[in-house]
Structures are given as C-alpha cells and as structure tokens.
C-alpha cells in the first residue's frame, strides 16, 4: 500500500492493476463452486470453512510475522475483523450454499454495501446521496426477485437467512477495514487480513472441532455436474486460488488503482460465481433469478459507489469530500479479504 503513490499515474501500472483486480474477482468468484462438492461429499459447511480459512492463514503466516507489531497496536480491531470479516462471513456463506444455489447466496451477500449505506445514515447519522438510497432500493427489489417472494419464498428460507447473515458480517468487514486505516495507530491492510485469518482459524477451530471431521473424504472423489474428480483438487483450489491468490492480487491491485475502480472490478465476483456454478455445478437459474441478480448487482454498485453528501467536511480526517464509510466500502471491495465470500 505504501507504494501506491506513484503507481496509478503510470499507464503500465494501471493496466497491471486492472489485470490483478480482475484475477482477484475471478478467483473469489469460484470459492463457492469449489466448496459445494466437498459439502455434498459429506464434509459439513463449517468444516469446509475451517479448511479454507486455516489453510489460507497458514499460507499467510510470513505476512503475519512481518507485521507482528500489529497485535500490540490494535488487538481489538484484529479480533473483530477475525470474528466478523473472516469467521462470520465465511461460516454464514458456506452454510447458505449448502441449502441454496451458489449464485443466489453470493447475490444476497452483495446486499452488504446497501446495508452499509443504512449503517452510515441511521447509526452514524451521516447524510447520503439520493443515488445511494436508490441503489439500496434496487438491490432489495432484486433480492425479492431472486427468492421469488411471490411464490412464498420458494428457496430454502434458512439458506436465505444464512446469506443475509453473511451480508451483515460484510458490513462489519467494511467498517473495520476502514477503522484499520485511520486513527493514531493505523494498521497495514495486509496485517489486518493476515491476523484476521489467524483469529478466524482459532475461532473456527473451537467452534467446528475439526478433529471430528472425516478428512479421509479429501482422499476420495467428488461429483461436479455429473463428472467425477479427486476431492483434493477443489480443496486446494479453494485455499490457494479462491483465498490466498484472490486476497493477494486484490490488495496489490488497490496499490495501482484508486479504491473505487478496484471496487467496480470486484463486483464481477458475483457474476463469476453465478456463471461457474451454472457451468460446473449445473445450477440453472430461471429468468426471474437472473433478472433479480442483475438488479442486486446494479443496486449494490450504485450504493457502494455513492458518497455521503457533504460528509467529508465534518469528518475532520483530511480526506477531502470522501467519507470514511465510502472509503471503507471501496477499499474493502477492492482489497477483499472479501474472504468473504
């Protein structure tokens, strides 16, 4: 992040940043598709979450060691990030995809940015633009189409609630990501994510009791859309590609791009997830779900890209006209530790 001052002005740097942000969105978008066959093979959603988070945490141990002073500087921030942005988002999302299609779960999770707008207006009591409010309304209307409320919530209600839980945890991710960048003792985003993964892994270990899982299933096979393949392949993809690679490329891309641009590219994650689930898992969505998904994405993008009116003058942070909440939403979408999924 400290090298971002000069990079965005260079055409080659901008091209590299866009490429990395695209790789990040594609990698994150395949997480649910890789995880669902493991769940269907017999591993519980929480054990799959533990595998993903712990594997990524181990891979990022060198990053955590390099920024080990962050533990003493902002311990509360790291704990909160691990609880909400890592354990909460992942557990709710993976529980959701065990009951509803991957694309639907991720589209519902994308209500996080509109919910953040509500947090800014009603909790922080800061003004928001009309575009942000309209975007939130469009996203909610899209959600109604996705779950087909006119059919009495034809999708599994508990699965929808889990997906909404992931969206609420995503709000915590945005708020804490912004908090880490400000204050008297700011913490490097790399440190926040690395230690967040470690905290999440510890919490999930206590919650899931991974020693009780039948990990021998990873040595067997899984079925993806009628095709059989070794179970360890989607597991390795989920840990190294959909978490580690996705996180690293996303954070690096923000160093070459402005956070809003990185956030726009990150919105492709939901589209990638829907398409890959359609192709690899055979999860065919109807026209109402496709139209509703487009509305959710459109509303989420509008709400995330909007800036609270005249909030910069009151913040006293020296950030110009951008509010802290806007920076949080954009930075979180671009840097995605999205671990979210």
CSV table of C-alpha atoms in Angstrom, one decimal:
chain,number,residue,atom,x,y,z
A,1,UNK,CA,0.0,0.0,0.0
A,2,UNK,CA,2.9,2.4,0.6
A,3,UNK,CA,4.0,2.1,-3.0
A,4,UNK,CA,0.6,3.3,-4.3
A,5,UNK,CA,1.5,7.0,-4.6
A,6,UNK,CA,3.3,6.9,-7.9
A,7,UNK,CA,2.0,3.7,-9.5
A,8,UNK,CA,-1.5,4.8,-10.5
A,9,UNK,CA,-0.1,7.6,-12.7
A,10,UNK,CA,1.8,5.1,-14.9
A,11,UNK,CA,-0.2,3.6,-17.8
A,12,UNK,CA,1.6,0.2,-17.4
A,13,UNK,CA,0.8,0.3,-13.6
A,14,UNK,CA,-2.9,1.0,-14.3
A,15,UNK,CA,-3.1,-1.9,-16.7
A,16,UNK,CA,-1.4,-4.2,-14.2
A,17,UNK,CA,-3.8,-3.1,-11.5
A,18,UNK,CA,-6.8,-3.8,-13.6
A,19,UNK,CA,-5.5,-7.2,-14.5
A,20,UNK,CA,-4.8,-8.1,-10.9
A,21,UNK,CA,-8.2,-6.8,-9.8
A,22,UNK,CA,-9.8,-9.0,-12.5
A,23,UNK,CA,-7.8,-12.0,-11.4
A,24,UNK,CA,-8.9,-11.4,-7.8
A,25,UNK,CA,-12.6,-11.2,-8.7
A,26,UNK,CA,-12.5,-14.3,-10.8
A,27,UNK,CA,-10.6,-16.2,-8.0
A,28,UNK,CA,-13.0,-15.2,-5.3
A,29,UNK,CA,-16.0,-16.0,-7.5
A,30,UNK,CA,-15.0,-19.6,-7.7
A,31,UNK,CA,-14.9,-20.2,-3.9
A,32,UNK,CA,-18.5,-21.4,-3.5
A,33,UNK,CA,-18.3,-23.6,-6.6
A,34,UNK,CA,-15.2,-25.3,-5.3
A,35,UNK,CA,-16.6,-25.8,-1.8
A,36,UNK,CA,-20.1,-27.1,-2.6
A,37,UNK,CA,-18.9,-30.6,-4.0
A,38,UNK,CA,-16.9,-31.0,-0.7
A,39,UNK,CA,-20.1,-30.3,1.3
A,40,UNK,CA,-22.1,-32.6,-0.8
A,41,UNK,CA,-19.4,-35.3,-0.4
A,42,UNK,CA,-20.1,-35.3,3.4
A,43,UNK,CA,-18.0,-32.5,4.9
A,44,UNK,CA,-20.1,-30.1,6.9
A,45,UNK,CA,-20.2,-26.4,5.8
A,46,UNK,CA,-18.3,-25.3,8.9
A,47,UNK,CA,-15.5,-27.9,8.4
A,48,UNK,CA,-15.1,-26.7,4.8
A,49,UNK,CA,-14.9,-23.1,6.1
A,50,UNK,CA,-12.3,-24.2,8.7
A,51,UNK,CA,-10.3,-25.9,5.9
A,52,UNK,CA,-10.4,-22.7,3.8
A,53,UNK,CA,-9.6,-20.2,6.5
A,54,UNK,CA,-6.9,-22.3,8.3
A,55,UNK,CA,-5.2,-23.2,5.0
A,56,UNK,CA,-5.1,-19.5,4.0
A,57,UNK,CA,-3.9,-18.5,7.4
A,58,UNK,CA,-1.0,-20.9,7.3
A,59,UNK,CA,-0.1,-19.7,3.9
A,60,UNK,CA,0.0,-16.1,5.1
A,61,UNK,CA,1.9,-16.8,8.3
A,62,UNK,CA,5.0,-15.0,6.8
A,63,UNK,CA,2.9,-11.9,6.3
A,64,UNK,CA,1.6,-12.0,9.9
A,65,UNK,CA,5.2,-12.5,11.2
A,66,UNK,CA,6.4,-9.5,9.3
A,67,UNK,CA,3.6,-7.3,10.8
A,68,UNK,CA,3.6,-8.9,14.2
A,69,UNK,CA,3.7,-5.5,15.9
A,70,UNK,CA,0.0,-5.0,14.8
A,71,UNK,CA,-1.1,-7.4,17.7
A,72,UNK,CA,0.1,-4.8,20.3
A,73,UNK,CA,-1.1,-1.8,18.3
A,74,UNK,CA,-4.7,-2.7,17.5
A,75,UNK,CA,-5.7,-6.0,19.2
A,76,UNK,CA,-9.4,-5.2,19.3
A,77,UNK,CA,-9.5,-4.4,15.6
A,78,UNK,CA,-7.8,-7.7,14.7
A,79,UNK,CA,-10.2,-9.7,16.9
A,80,UNK,CA,-13.2,-8.0,15.5
A,81,UNK,CA,-12.0,-8.5,11.9
A,82,UNK,CA,-11.4,-12.2,12.5
A,83,UNK,CA,-14.8,-12.7,14.1
A,84,UNK,CA,-16.9,-10.8,11.6
A,85,UNK,CA,-15.0,-10.4,8.3
A,86,UNK,CA,-13.4,-13.9,8.4
A,87,UNK,CA,-15.3,-16.4,10.6
A,88,UNK,CA,-18.8,-14.7,10.3
A,89,UNK,CA,-18.8,-14.1,6.6
A,90,UNK,CA,-17.4,-17.5,5.7
A,91,UNK,CA,-19.5,-19.5,8.1
A,92,UNK,CA,-22.7,-17.9,7.0
A,93,UNK,CA,-21.9,-18.0,3.3
A,94,UNK,CA,-20.9,-21.7,3.3
A,95,UNK,CA,-23.9,-22.6,5.4
A,96,UNK,CA,-26.0,-20.8,2.8
A,97,UNK,CA,-24.6,-22.5,-0.2
A,98,UNK,CA,-25.3,-25.9,1.4
A,99,UNK,CA,-29.0,-25.1,1.2
A,100,UNK,CA,-29.4,-22.7,-1.8
A,101,UNK,CA,-27.6,-22.2,-5.2
A,102,UNK,CA,-24.1,-20.6,-5.0
A,103,UNK,CA,-25.1,-17.7,-7.2
A,104,UNK,CA,-28.1,-16.9,-5.2
A,105,UNK,CA,-26.2,-17.0,-1.9
A,106,UNK,CA,-23.5,-14.6,-3.2
A,107,UNK,CA,-26.0,-12.2,-4.7
A,108,UNK,CA,-27.8,-12.0,-1.4
A,109,UNK,CA,-24.4,-11.4,0.3
A,110,UNK,CA,-24.0,-8.5,-2.1
A,111,UNK,CA,-26.6,-6.6,-0.1
A,112,UNK,CA,-23.7,-5.8,2.2
A,113,UNK,CA,-22.9,-2.4,0.5
A,114,UNK,CA,-26.5,-1.2,0.7
A,115,UNK,CA,-26.7,-2.3,4.3
A,116,UNK,CA,-23.5,-0.2,4.9
A,117,UNK,CA,-25.4,2.8,3.5
A,118,UNK,CA,-28.1,2.2,6.1
A,119,UNK,CA,-25.4,1.9,8.8
A,120,UNK,CA,-24.0,5.3,7.7
A,121,UNK,CA,-27.3,7.0,7.7
A,122,UNK,CA,-29.1,5.5,10.7
A,123,UNK,CA,-26.2,4.6,13.0
A,124,UNK,CA,-23.5,7.1,12.2
A,125,UNK,CA,-26.3,9.6,11.2
A,126,UNK,CA,-24.4,11.0,8.2
A,127,UNK,CA,-26.3,12.2,5.1
A,128,UNK,CA,-26.2,10.0,2.0
A,129,UNK,CA,-26.9,10.9,-1.7
A,130,UNK,CA,-30.2,10.1,-3.4
A,131,UNK,CA,-28.2,7.7,-5.7
A,132,UNK,CA,-27.1,5.6,-2.7
A,133,UNK,CA,-30.7,5.3,-1.4
A,134,UNK,CA,-32.0,4.4,-4.9
A,135,UNK,CA,-29.2,1.8,-5.3
A,136,UNK,CA,-30.1,0.2,-2.0
A,137,UNK,CA,-33.8,0.1,-3.0
A,138,UNK,CA,-32.9,-1.5,-6.4
A,139,UNK,CA,-30.8,-4.2,-4.6
A,140,UNK,CA,-33.7,-5.1,-2.3
A,141,UNK,CA,-36.1,-5.3,-5.2
A,142,UNK,CA,-33.6,-7.6,-7.0
A,143,UNK,CA,-33.4,-9.8,-3.9
A,144,UNK,CA,-37.2,-10.1,-3.9
A,145,UNK,CA,-37.0,-11.4,-7.5
A,146,UNK,CA,-34.1,-13.8,-6.6
A,147,UNK,CA,-36.0,-15.5,-3.9
A,148,UNK,CA,-39.3,-15.3,-5.7
A,149,UNK,CA,-41.3,-13.8,-2.8
A,150,UNK,CA,-44.5,-14.1,-4.9
A,151,UNK,CA,-44.2,-17.9,-4.6
A,152,UNK,CA,-44.0,-17.9,-0.8
A,153,UNK,CA,-40.2,-17.9,-0.7
A,154,UNK,CA,-39.6,-20.9,-2.9
A,155,UNK,CA,-35.9,-21.0,-1.9
A,156,UNK,CA,-34.9,-22.5,1.4
A,157,UNK,CA,-35.7,-19.8,4.0
A,158,UNK,CA,-32.9,-20.8,6.3
A,159,UNK,CA,-30.4,-20.7,3.5
A,160,UNK,CA,-31.6,-17.2,2.7
A,161,UNK,CA,-31.2,-16.2,6.3
A,162,UNK,CA,-27.6,-17.5,6.4
A,163,UNK,CA,-26.8,-15.5,3.2
A,164,UNK,CA,-28.3,-12.4,4.8
A,165,UNK,CA,-26.1,-13.1,7.9
A,166,UNK,CA,-23.1,-13.0,5.6
A,167,UNK,CA,-24.2,-9.7,4.2
A,168,UNK,CA,-24.4,-8.2,7.7
A,169,UNK,CA,-21.0,-9.6,8.6
A,170,UNK,CA,-19.7,-7.9,5.4
A,171,UNK,CA,-20.9,-4.6,6.8
A,172,UNK,CA,-18.6,-5.3,9.8
A,173,UNK,CA,-15.8,-6.0,7.4
A,174,UNK,CA,-16.2,-2.6,5.6
A,175,UNK,CA,-16.4,-0.7,8.9
A,176,UNK,CA,-13.3,-2.5,10.4
A,177,UNK,CA,-11.3,-2.3,7.2
A,178,UNK,CA,-11.8,1.5,7.3
A,179,UNK,CA,-11.0,1.7,11.0
A,180,UNK,CA,-7.7,0.0,10.5
A,181,UNK,CA,-6.6,2.7,8.1
A,182,UNK,CA,-7.3,5.6,10.4
A,183,UNK,CA,-6.7,6.7,14.0
A,184,UNK,CA,-3.5,7.3,15.8
A,185,UNK,CA,-2.2,3.7,15.3
A,186,UNK,CA,-3.1,2.6,11.8
A,187,UNK,CA,-2.5,-1.0,10.8
A,188,UNK,CA,-1.3,-2.2,7.4
A,189,UNK,CA,-4.3,-3.9,5.5
A,190,UNK,CA,-2.0,-6.9,4.9
A,191,UNK,CA,-1.6,-7.3,8.7
A,192,UNK,CA,-5.4,-6.9,9.3
A,193,UNK,CA,-6.2,-9.6,6.8
A,194,UNK,CA,-3.4,-12.0,7.8
A,195,UNK,CA,-4.2,-11.7,11.5
A,196,UNK,CA,-7.9,-11.7,10.8
A,197,UNK,CA,-7.4,-15.1,9.1
A,198,UNK,CA,-5.4,-16.4,12.1
A,199,UNK,CA,-8.1,-15.2,14.5
A,200,UNK,CA,-10.8,-16.7,12.3
A,201,UNK,CA,-9.0,-20.0,12.2
A,202,UNK,CA,-8.7,-20.1,16.0
A,203,UNK,CA,-12.4,-19.3,16.5
A,204,UNK,CA,-13.5,-21.8,13.9
A,205,UNK,CA,-11.3,-24.5,15.4
A,206,UNK,CA,-13.1,-24.0,18.8
A,207,UNK,CA,-16.5,-23.9,17.0
A,208,UNK,CA,-16.2,-26.7,14.5
A,209,UNK,CA,-13.9,-29.2,16.3
A,210,UNK,CA,-12.1,-30.2,13.0
A,211,UNK,CA,-10.6,-33.3,14.6
A,212,UNK,CA,-14.1,-34.8,14.5
A,213,UNK,CA,-14.4,-34.4,10.7
A,214,UNK,CA,-13.9,-37.3,8.3
A,215,UNK,CA,-10.9,-35.8,6.5
A,216,UNK,CA,-10.4,-39.0,4.6
A,217,UNK,CA,-13.1,-37.8,2.2
A,218,UNK,CA,-10.4,-35.4,0.8
A,219,UNK,CA,-8.7,-38.6,-0.5
A,220,UNK,CA,-11.8,-39.7,-2.2
A,221,UNK,CA,-13.7,-38.2,-5.1
A,222,UNK,CA,-16.5,-35.6,-5.6
A,223,UNK,CA,-19.0,-35.0,-8.4
A,224,UNK,CA,-19.3,-31.8,-10.2
A,225,UNK,CA,-22.2,-31.6,-12.7
A,226,UNK,CA,-22.0,-35.3,-13.4
A,227,UNK,CA,-18.2,-35.5,-13.6
A,228,UNK,CA,-16.1,-37.3,-11.0
A,229,UNK,CA,-12.7,-35.8,-9.9
A,230,UNK,CA,-10.4,-36.1,-6.9
A,231,UNK,CA,-11.7,-34.3,-3.8
A,232,UNK,CA,-8.4,-32.6,-3.0
A,233,UNK,CA,-8.5,-30.6,-6.3
A,234,UNK,CA,-11.4,-28.3,-5.3
A,235,UNK,CA,-10.0,-28.2,-1.8
A,236,UNK,CA,-6.6,-26.9,-3.0
A,237,UNK,CA,-8.3,-24.5,-5.4
A,238,UNK,CA,-10.5,-23.1,-2.6
A,239,UNK,CA,-7.5,-22.5,-0.3
A,240,UNK,CA,-4.7,-21.3,-2.7
A,241,UNK,CA,-6.7,-19.7,-5.5
A,242,UNK,CA,-10.1,-18.6,-4.1
A,243,UNK,CA,-8.5,-17.3,-0.9
A,244,UNK,CA,-4.7,-16.7,-1.0
A,245,UNK,CA,-4.4,-15.7,-4.6
A,246,UNK,CA,-7.6,-13.8,-4.6
A,247,UNK,CA,-6.6,-11.8,-1.5
A,248,UNK,CA,-3.0,-11.0,-2.6
A,249,UNK,CA,-4.0,-9.9,-6.1
A,250,UNK,CA,-6.9,-7.8,-4.8
A,251,UNK,CA,-4.7,-6.0,-2.2
A,252,UNK,CA,-1.9,-5.4,-4.7
A,253,UNK,CA,-4.4,-4.1,-7.3
A,254,UNK,CA,-5.5,-1.3,-4.9
A,255,UNK,CA,-1.9,-0.1,-4.9
A,256,UNK,CA,-2.1,0.6,-8.7
A,257,UNK,CA,-5.8,1.7,-8.9
A,258,UNK,CA,-8.0,4.0,-7.0
A,259,UNK,CA,-10.2,2.1,-4.5
A,260,UNK,CA,-13.4,2.9,-6.4
A,261,UNK,CA,-12.0,1.4,-9.6
A,262,UNK,CA,-10.9,-1.7,-7.8
A,263,UNK,CA,-14.3,-1.9,-6.1
A,264,UNK,CA,-16.0,-1.8,-9.5
A,265,UNK,CA,-13.9,-4.7,-10.8
A,266,UNK,CA,-14.5,-6.7,-7.6
A,267,UNK,CA,-18.3,-6.6,-8.3
A,268,UNK,CA,-17.6,-9.1,-11.0
A,269,UNK,CA,-17.2,-11.8,-8.3
A,270,UNK,CA,-20.9,-12.4,-8.1
A,271,UNK,CA,-21.2,-12.7,-11.8
A,272,UNK,CA,-18.3,-15.1,-11.9
A,273,UNK,CA,-19.8,-17.2,-9.1
A,274,UNK,CA,-23.2,-17.5,-10.8
A,275,UNK,CA,-21.6,-18.5,-14.2
A,276,UNK,CA,-19.2,-21.0,-12.7
A,277,UNK,CA,-22.0,-22.6,-10.6
A,278,UNK,CA,-24.1,-22.8,-13.7
A,279,UNK,CA,-21.4,-24.4,-15.8
A,280,UNK,CA,-19.6,-26.6,-13.2
A,281,UNK,CA,-22.5,-27.5,-10.9
A,282,UNK,CA,-25.5,-27.4,-13.2
A,283,UNK,CA,-27.3,-24.8,-11.0
A,284,UNK,CA,-29.6,-23.4,-13.6
A,285,UNK,CA,-31.4,-20.2,-12.6
A,286,UNK,CA,-34.7,-19.1,-14.0
A,287,UNK,CA,-35.3,-15.7,-15.7
A,288,UNK,CA,-36.6,-14.1,-12.5
A,289,UNK,CA,-33.5,-15.1,-10.6
A,290,UNK,CA,-31.2,-13.8,-13.4
A,291,UNK,CA,-33.1,-10.5,-13.7
A,292,UNK,CA,-33.1,-10.2,-9.9
A,293,UNK,CA,-29.4,-10.9,-9.7
A,294,UNK,CA,-28.7,-8.1,-12.2
A,295,UNK,CA,-30.8,-5.8,-10.1
A,296,UNK,CA,-28.9,-6.8,-6.9
A,297,UNK,CA,-25.6,-6.1,-8.6
A,298,UNK,CA,-26.8,-2.8,-10.1
A,299,UNK,CA,-28.1,-1.6,-6.7
A,300,UNK,CA,-25.0,-2.8,-4.8
A,301,UNK,CA,-22.7,-1.0,-7.2
A,302,UNK,CA,-24.8,2.2,-7.1
A,303,UNK,CA,-24.9,2.2,-3.3
A,304,UNK,CA,-21.2,1.3,-2.9
A,305,UNK,CA,-20.0,4.0,-5.4
A,306,UNK,CA,-22.1,6.8,-3.9
A,307,UNK,CA,-20.6,9.2,-1.5
A,308,UNK,CA,-22.4,10.6,1.6
A,309,UNK,CA,-23.3,14.3,0.9
A,310,UNK,CA,-21.0,16.8,2.5
A,311,UNK,CA,-19.7,14.2,4.9
A,312,UNK,CA,-16.0,15.0,4.3
A,313,UNK,CA,-16.3,18.4,5.7
A,314,UNK,CA,-17.5,17.0,9.1
A,315,UNK,CA,-15.1,14.1,9.4
A,316,UNK,CA,-12.0,16.1,10.1
A,317,UNK,CA,-9.8,13.4,8.7
A,318,UNK,CA,-8.4,15.4,5.8
A,319,UNK,CA,-9.8,13.1,3.2
A,320,UNK,CA,-11.4,15.8,1.1
A,321,UNK,CA,-15.1,15.2,0.2
A,322,UNK,CA,-14.9,11.4,0.6
A,323,UNK,CA,-16.4,10.0,3.8
A,324,UNK,CA,-14.8,7.2,5.9
A,325,UNK,CA,-17.7,4.9,5.1
A,326,UNK,CA,-17.3,5.4,1.4
A,327,UNK,CA,-13.6,4.7,1.6
A,328,UNK,CA,-14.4,1.6,3.7
A,329,UNK,CA,-16.8,0.3,1.1
A,330,UNK,CA,-14.5,0.9,-1.8
A,331,UNK,CA,-11.3,-0.3,-0.1
A,332,UNK,CA,-13.0,-3.4,1.2
A,333,UNK,CA,-14.4,-4.3,-2.2
A,334,UNK,CA,-11.0,-3.8,-3.8
A,335,UNK,CA,-8.9,-5.4,-1.2
A,336,UNK,CA,-11.4,-8.2,-0.5
A,337,UNK,CA,-10.0,-10.3,2.1
A,338,UNK,CA,-13.9,-10.4,0.7
A,339,UNK,CA,-12.6,-13.5,2.4
A,340,UNK,CA,-16.0,-13.4,2.1
A,341,UNK,CA,-17.2,-14.6,0.1
